[in-house]
Amino acid sequence: VTLIESESLEKRYGGGTLALADLTVSIEPGIVGLVGANGAGKSTLIKLALGLIAPTAGRIRVLGLDPLTEVERVRSQVGYMPEHDCLPPDMTAAEFVTHMGRMSGLPAATARERASETLRHVGLYEERYRAIGGYSTGMKQRVKLAQALVHDPELLLLDEPTNGLDPEGRQAMLGLVQRIGTEFGISVVVCSHLLGEIERICTSLVAIEGGRLLRSDSLSAMTQHK
Ligand code: ADP
Ligand code: ADP
């Protein structure tokens, strides 16, 4: 099944900014890098795929689903790691990830079990009963990844997962993303403004610029000139 498919997709924000203009794209399974400069429209495409915002024209499907009408199915089949901090400082990682599992439709006992398991996968098992507010930036990013994975989605949407990390943390996060994709057989769409950083873990790349799809020849030109 196609991960994300759009047809003449347009998103104009309230203030008038045209974030996506006539975007027709078909993103196939794998670890897919969604690349483009800041402001290119990457987050907007991800939010449209999740049904967090509505298009102003055109259509979009995620795993063949309509994000605006098939809300529950999208929530259970797609995991999302937002770009910015979404973490409650007073909750422990175990509590928060369990809570997010419940939000994605897991029964309470399953959510607790999966939260421990997922926190182990991201290397936070030992620290899972500590309040998130005391975590380092790298640990917080891994909690964000864990909450996206807790319900065992078919597709992970990661918005700039290396943001705010030091070089070592960035490499560790990308290694983790690659391992999740290959070992768990989950498709991943990973947004980044750093083509050179993410291309090594990606099986394919989609590049957007100014809300439009870059032609694939420009993409190879981009790769050569990185
Ligand atoms: P990227 O993720 O590639 O950095 P975004 O999708 O966040 O790009 O943004 C695309 C364009 O839309 C940018 O010009 C940005 O400033 C604008 N934009 C994003 N969100 C909003 C919003 N809520 N209201 C108005 N403009 C927005
Ligand atoms: P996030 O991806 O976590 O929503 P963003 O960087 O896209 O964060 O933006 C933070 C908030 O500001 C969001 O609510 C977004 O929609 C809004 N926003 C982003 N760019 C603009 C813009 N140019 N004008 C108005 N609001 C914006």
XYZ file of C-alpha atoms and ligand atoms in Angstrom:
280
model
C 0.000 0.000 0.000
C 1.181 3.517 -0.775
C 2.270 5.366 2.380
C 1.169 8.832 1.372
C -0.575 9.704 -1.866
C -1.660 13.185 -2.818
C -3.330 14.708 -5.830
C -3.173 18.428 -6.590
C -2.850 18.984 -2.856
C -2.916 22.590 -1.704
C -2.636 24.117 1.749
C -3.043 27.815 2.273
C -2.856 28.970 5.884
C -5.128 31.601 7.396
C -2.585 34.363 7.018
C -2.350 33.665 3.274
C 0.854 31.594 3.165
C 0.701 28.987 0.423
C 2.529 26.124 2.161
C 1.743 23.445 -0.435
C 0.839 24.207 -4.032
C -0.581 21.584 -6.372
C 1.435 18.738 -4.859
C 0.958 15.363 -6.513
C 3.125 12.706 -4.950
C 3.128 8.992 -4.243
C 5.355 7.779 -1.422
C 6.056 4.039 -1.500
C 7.013 1.803 1.474
C 10.509 1.919 2.923
C 12.493 4.395 4.945
C 11.693 7.543 3.032
C 13.454 10.851 3.514
C 11.180 13.866 3.024
C 13.712 16.589 2.425
C 13.578 20.313 1.772
C 14.695 23.604 3.275
C 12.966 25.072 6.316
C 9.563 26.343 5.205
C 9.397 23.983 2.197
C 6.151 22.448 3.444
C 7.329 19.158 5.007
C 5.501 19.554 8.332
C 2.401 20.730 6.513
C 2.362 17.561 4.385
C 2.781 15.398 7.499
C 0.009 17.248 9.371
C -2.311 16.879 6.370
C -1.545 13.138 6.272
C -2.446 12.883 9.957
C -5.655 14.877 9.572
C -4.397 17.506 12.034
C -5.137 20.145 9.403
C -7.369 20.112 6.324
C -6.306 20.793 2.726
C -7.619 23.890 0.994
C -7.734 21.947 -2.313
C -6.910 18.504 -3.657
C -6.817 15.214 -1.814
C -4.508 13.153 0.363
C -4.524 9.527 1.538
C -2.350 7.855 4.141
C -2.111 4.036 3.894
C -5.083 4.375 1.555
C -7.133 6.081 4.277
C -8.808 9.471 4.277
C -7.257 11.255 7.269
C -10.285 13.484 7.803
C -12.958 10.761 7.880
C -11.087 7.598 8.928
C -9.661 9.177 12.043
C -9.574 6.124 14.333
C -7.916 3.895 11.753
C -5.320 6.518 10.956
C -4.613 6.948 14.678
C -4.136 3.202 15.160
C -2.044 2.579 12.027
C 0.176 5.663 11.994
C 2.685 6.866 14.594
C 3.749 10.516 14.751
C 6.770 12.182 16.297
C 6.185 15.946 16.153
C 9.018 18.371 15.670
C 8.511 20.325 18.858
C 8.396 19.299 22.482
C 5.094 17.642 23.295
C 6.174 16.138 26.617
C 4.574 16.720 30.035
C 7.518 17.354 32.406
C 5.729 15.991 35.487
C 4.848 12.606 34.042
C 7.233 9.660 33.988
C 8.152 8.241 30.581
C 6.260 5.053 31.449
C 3.088 7.008 32.291
C 3.261 9.220 29.238
C 3.980 6.467 26.718
C 1.225 4.324 28.257
C -1.146 7.271 27.979
C -0.255 7.756 24.317
C -0.830 4.047 23.707
C -4.325 4.432 25.211
C -4.928 7.446 22.923
C -4.024 5.280 19.928
C -6.610 2.692 20.899
C -4.716 0.131 23.023
C -6.434 -1.445 26.067
C -4.883 -0.326 29.398
C -2.905 -3.497 30.171
C -1.562 -3.735 26.624
C -0.600 -0.065 26.659
C 1.407 -0.547 29.874
C 3.172 -3.601 28.496
C 3.906 -1.986 25.153
C 5.161 1.190 26.867
C 7.824 -0.781 28.768
C 8.768 -2.706 25.662
C 8.987 0.425 23.512
C 11.004 2.315 26.120
C 13.401 -0.625 26.175
C 13.785 -0.405 22.378
C 14.810 3.249 22.615
C 17.177 2.612 25.531
C 15.136 4.199 28.324
C 13.989 1.118 30.215
C 16.072 1.842 33.316
C 14.920 5.461 33.478
C 11.261 4.859 32.692
C 9.947 5.735 36.167
C 11.669 9.118 36.300
C 9.862 12.386 35.515
C 10.484 13.501 31.925
C 11.315 17.043 33.107
C 14.652 15.740 34.414
C 15.638 14.098 31.130
C 18.344 15.315 28.761
C 17.365 16.513 25.290
C 18.492 13.219 23.790
C 16.362 11.248 26.241
C 13.355 13.475 25.515
C 13.734 12.853 21.786
C 13.726 9.119 22.507
C 10.544 9.422 24.591
C 8.968 11.216 21.622
C 10.028 8.334 19.395
C 8.702 5.764 21.892
C 5.247 7.383 22.084
C 5.060 7.261 18.275
C 5.873 3.531 18.293
C 3.886 2.302 21.292
C 0.850 1.070 19.364
C 2.955 -0.812 16.812
C 1.949 1.316 13.809
C 2.455 0.358 10.166
C 3.826 3.787 9.380
C 5.945 6.184 11.405
C 5.986 9.886 10.540
C 9.017 11.599 12.082
C 9.342 15.370 11.892
C 12.996 16.407 12.214
C 13.845 13.732 14.798
C 17.456 14.907 15.213
C 16.468 18.497 16.074
C 18.310 19.915 19.054
C 20.714 16.981 19.388
C 24.496 17.107 19.334
C 26.334 15.239 16.532
C 26.578 12.051 18.571
C 22.906 12.176 19.538
C 21.943 12.801 15.912
C 23.796 9.695 14.738
C 22.299 7.630 17.561
C 18.768 8.790 16.725
C 19.230 7.988 13.016
C 20.640 4.564 13.882
C 17.598 3.916 16.036
C 15.232 4.990 13.257
C 17.007 2.729 10.797
C 16.852 -0.214 13.194
C 13.148 0.298 13.813
C 12.484 0.431 10.086
C 14.452 -2.665 9.200
C 13.994 -4.885 12.268
C 10.309 -4.181 12.866
C 9.465 -3.882 9.177
C 7.763 -0.531 9.731
C 7.723 2.072 6.994
C 9.107 5.439 8.029
C 8.773 8.895 6.534
C 11.439 11.086 8.065
C 11.431 14.861 7.478
C 14.733 16.676 7.437
C 16.264 19.849 6.075
C 19.616 18.029 6.075
C 19.717 15.746 3.045
C 23.341 14.821 3.704
C 22.508 13.669 7.188
C 19.551 11.408 6.510
C 20.195 10.003 3.034
C 22.372 7.181 4.373
C 19.472 5.595 6.269
C 16.872 6.147 3.525
C 15.725 3.706 0.875
C 14.242 6.594 -1.116
C 13.982 10.371 -1.032
C 11.217 12.836 -1.813
C 12.235 16.462 -2.065
C 9.962 19.464 -1.875
C 10.728 23.125 -2.369
C 8.346 26.024 -1.895
C 5.426 23.624 -1.459
C 6.094 21.849 -4.741
C 7.653 18.516 -5.621
C 11.201 18.804 -6.945
C 11.746 16.813 -10.104
C 13.792 13.663 -9.520
C 16.628 14.938 -11.701
C 16.918 18.002 -9.500
C 16.980 15.626 -6.578
C 20.023 13.794 -7.932
C 21.599 17.178 -8.610
C 20.876 18.088 -4.997
C 22.503 14.860 -3.820
C 25.636 15.585 -5.818
C 25.947 19.120 -4.528
C 25.204 18.493 -0.873
P 8.833 22.786 6.829
O 8.271 21.710 7.699
O 9.353 22.267 5.526
O 9.832 23.644 7.544
P 6.210 23.977 7.107
O 5.224 23.024 6.536
O 6.351 24.037 8.591
O 7.621 23.750 6.413
O 5.860 25.446 6.627
C 5.561 25.742 5.265
C 5.181 27.221 5.177
O 3.935 27.415 5.865
C 6.164 28.139 5.873
O 6.175 29.343 5.126
C 5.554 28.357 7.247
O 5.949 29.564 7.827
C 4.078 28.351 6.933
N 3.249 27.874 8.066
C 3.376 26.706 8.745
N 2.425 26.587 9.689
C 1.676 27.718 9.617
C 0.537 28.219 10.322
N -0.044 27.521 11.298
N 0.048 29.401 9.950
C 0.602 30.109 8.960
N 1.676 29.717 8.249
C 2.216 28.533 8.570
P 4.825 22.176 14.839
O 5.340 21.494 13.601
O 5.192 21.477 16.109
O 3.366 22.526 14.793
P 5.820 24.634 13.765
O 7.229 25.046 13.745
O 5.214 24.192 12.460
O 5.578 23.552 14.904
O 4.986 25.849 14.317
C 4.690 26.048 15.675
C 3.309 26.653 15.705
O 3.270 27.903 14.987
C 2.286 25.757 15.032
O 1.021 25.923 15.620
C 2.287 26.251 13.599
O 1.092 25.894 12.961
C 2.461 27.757 13.826
N 3.186 28.434 12.708
C 4.287 28.011 12.072
N 4.672 28.883 11.131
C 3.781 29.899 11.195
C 3.617 31.114 10.458
N 4.433 31.485 9.482
N 2.592 31.909 10.796
C 1.755 31.571 11.774
N 1.843 30.431 12.488
C 2.844 29.609 12.198
